[in-house]
């Protein structure tokens, strides 16, 4: 019989499901070394946010087939390490949406009316009605950063409370925002105008310290911030200073840069701050939902069935998967690339399946393309199962076309993304069994393997331009690994594709477009 280790408190409903197919051991509060010592005995690990599943733990899990995260965020799991070992990582994308949204709303109201401190005051025998005069949320402006599942629910309740809604989410369409009753605005405007700011975004390199001394300085002295998303999106030292100096009115935090919260200035800010110990998902209902959702997936995977919310491995039949696997990687890479070239908000993605891919069997490649396209927005939380729904929610129209007559390669894939900043296209194929090559960018033929950091330029094909670009990059200490020019006619327009060793330093793109003859430059990280 399989063995499952449950290392965080999980609702009994989940344990009951696991017990149908496995021996279940519940061992909470294990230290990393203790977990490493025992994990080798288990086929599955079920966690909440308390267990950090590091690469070391994954390496020690020699029998592990699946890691189940009873919740949304999988940032406490080293997903790439699990993927490398062929371990499925599953989560529950929707089981705690309402709980987290309600917690954010409760925090907003509690902060406005000083409920926690007033409660403590009465319980200690006082009757102080002066200290706790609050503010109404009615007719105030709520700025929602991240209009996904939780942000959208917060929006609909806040609307009913008479609040004006601004939102910032670069991956959501205006139509979708309007449906929810929000006006999409740039982040700076949201910071300047909002009376309340609530964060509902993942923690990514782009969102880390999104709230910092500089952005706090843009806010009104009456602004209150709520973070029930992830610790680290707010620079806690800068927040504490801003509250102390009266630059903003207060904050309510459920999540912290380091959890459990240790010594922190945040604890000393009195009634202007509310702190809860990562309780967003802690409702009876949500805990039942996520426990069932994840336990069912663990049971299925242990029975050899696909998982419905795998964040790393598609829930497709193994035979189809085996055949399409190299092309799935191609589709994801092209989706990620074309999304970054298009920039802004993508409205339409056209996927053309060419040559031997022009069959119904290749449909998963459309999903894989979408997964790649959405990677910048959702990181490891977009998967083959939710990519379609996530695209639909963002108002992205997907057009699928087939052309069996294209025979340059056995099979190739062309993606075209149209968005608020224009249209871009990329084509790719496999060389040999699985070596990915980009064969066309924006209609210009090239033949380069994608690399982690790339730079593309659109320029006039004229003498000296390559040298100038090379010297400019050199002056910024950017090392070029390879470079290729694609052109249709001599001295016409051309595309240059460069693989570079490191990400481009800030500000250099603007310098590149100042080089005479270079019209546009794009940098991507794959
Ligand atoms: N406190 C708690 O106990 C809980 C916390 N969470 C956290 O709440 C957050 C939101 O969860 P969901 O709404 O379920 O996720 P979601 O994926 O439905 O929504 C996230 C939204 O953020 C947007 N986004 C991504 N990068 C962005 C950026 N740089 N700027 C603005 N928007 C950006 C995405 O387009 C997406 O619409 C996650 O971080 C999740 O881990 C979720 C449940 C419980
Ligand atoms: O498991 C928990 O209580 C935390 C939930 C959470 O943060 C999430 O689902 O992302």
Coordinates of N, CA and C and ligand atoms in Angstrom, one line a residue, residues 47-50 69-75 92 96 229-230 255 278-282 287, ligand 2:
X47 N 0.7 19.1 2.2 CA 1.2 20.2 3.0 C 0.2 21.4 2.9
X48 N 0.3 22.3 3.8 CA -0.3 23.7 3.7 C 0.9 24.6 3.5
X49 N 0.8 25.8 4.1 CA 1.9 26.8 3.9 C 3.0 26.6 5.0
X50 N 2.8 25.7 6.0 CA 3.8 25.6 7.1 C 5.0 24.8 6.7
X69 N -0.4 20.6 -2.3 CA -0.4 21.8 -1.5 C -1.9 22.2 -1.3
X70 N -2.4 22.0 -0.1 CA -3.8 22.3 0.2 C -4.0 23.8 0.3
X71 N -4.0 24.5 -0.9 CA -4.1 25.9 -0.9 C -3.7 26.4 -2.3
X72 N -3.6 27.7 -2.5 CA -3.3 28.2 -3.8 C -1.7 28.3 -4.1
X73 N -1.1 29.1 -3.3 CA 0.3 29.5 -3.5 C 1.2 28.3 -3.4
X74 N 2.0 28.0 -4.4 CA 3.0 26.9 -4.3 C 4.4 27.4 -4.1
X75 N 4.5 28.7 -3.6 CA 5.8 29.3 -3.4 C 6.6 28.6 -2.3
X92 N -4.8 23.6 -4.9 CA -6.3 23.8 -5.0 C -6.5 25.3 -5.4
X96 N -9.9 28.1 -1.5 CA -9.9 29.1 -0.5 C -10.1 30.5 -1.0
X229 N -2.0 38.6 0.5 CA -1.5 37.8 -0.6 C -0.2 37.1 -0.2
X230 N 0.9 37.8 -0.3 CA 2.2 37.2 0.1 C 3.1 38.2 0.8
X255 N 0.2 38.4 5.9 CA 1.4 37.6 5.4 C 2.7 38.5 5.6
X278 N -1.3 34.7 9.0 CA -1.5 34.0 7.8 C -2.8 33.2 7.9
X279 N -3.9 33.9 8.2 CA -5.2 33.3 8.4 C -6.2 33.3 7.2
X280 N -5.7 33.9 6.1 CA -6.6 34.1 4.9 C -7.4 32.9 4.6
X281 N -6.8 31.7 4.6 CA -7.5 30.5 4.2 C -8.1 29.7 5.3
X282 N -7.9 30.3 6.5 CA -8.3 29.5 7.7 C -9.8 29.7 8.1
X287 N -10.9 25.1 4.4 CA -10.0 23.9 4.8 C -10.6 22.6 4.3
Ligands
LIG2 O1 -2.6 27.0 3.9 C1 -2.8 28.1 4.3 O2 -3.4 28.4 5.3 C2 -2.3 29.3 3.5 C3 -3.1 29.5 2.2 C4 -2.4 30.3 1.2 O3 -1.6 31.2 1.5 C5 -2.6 30.0 -0.2 O4 -3.5 29.1 -0.5 O5 -1.9 30.5 -1.0

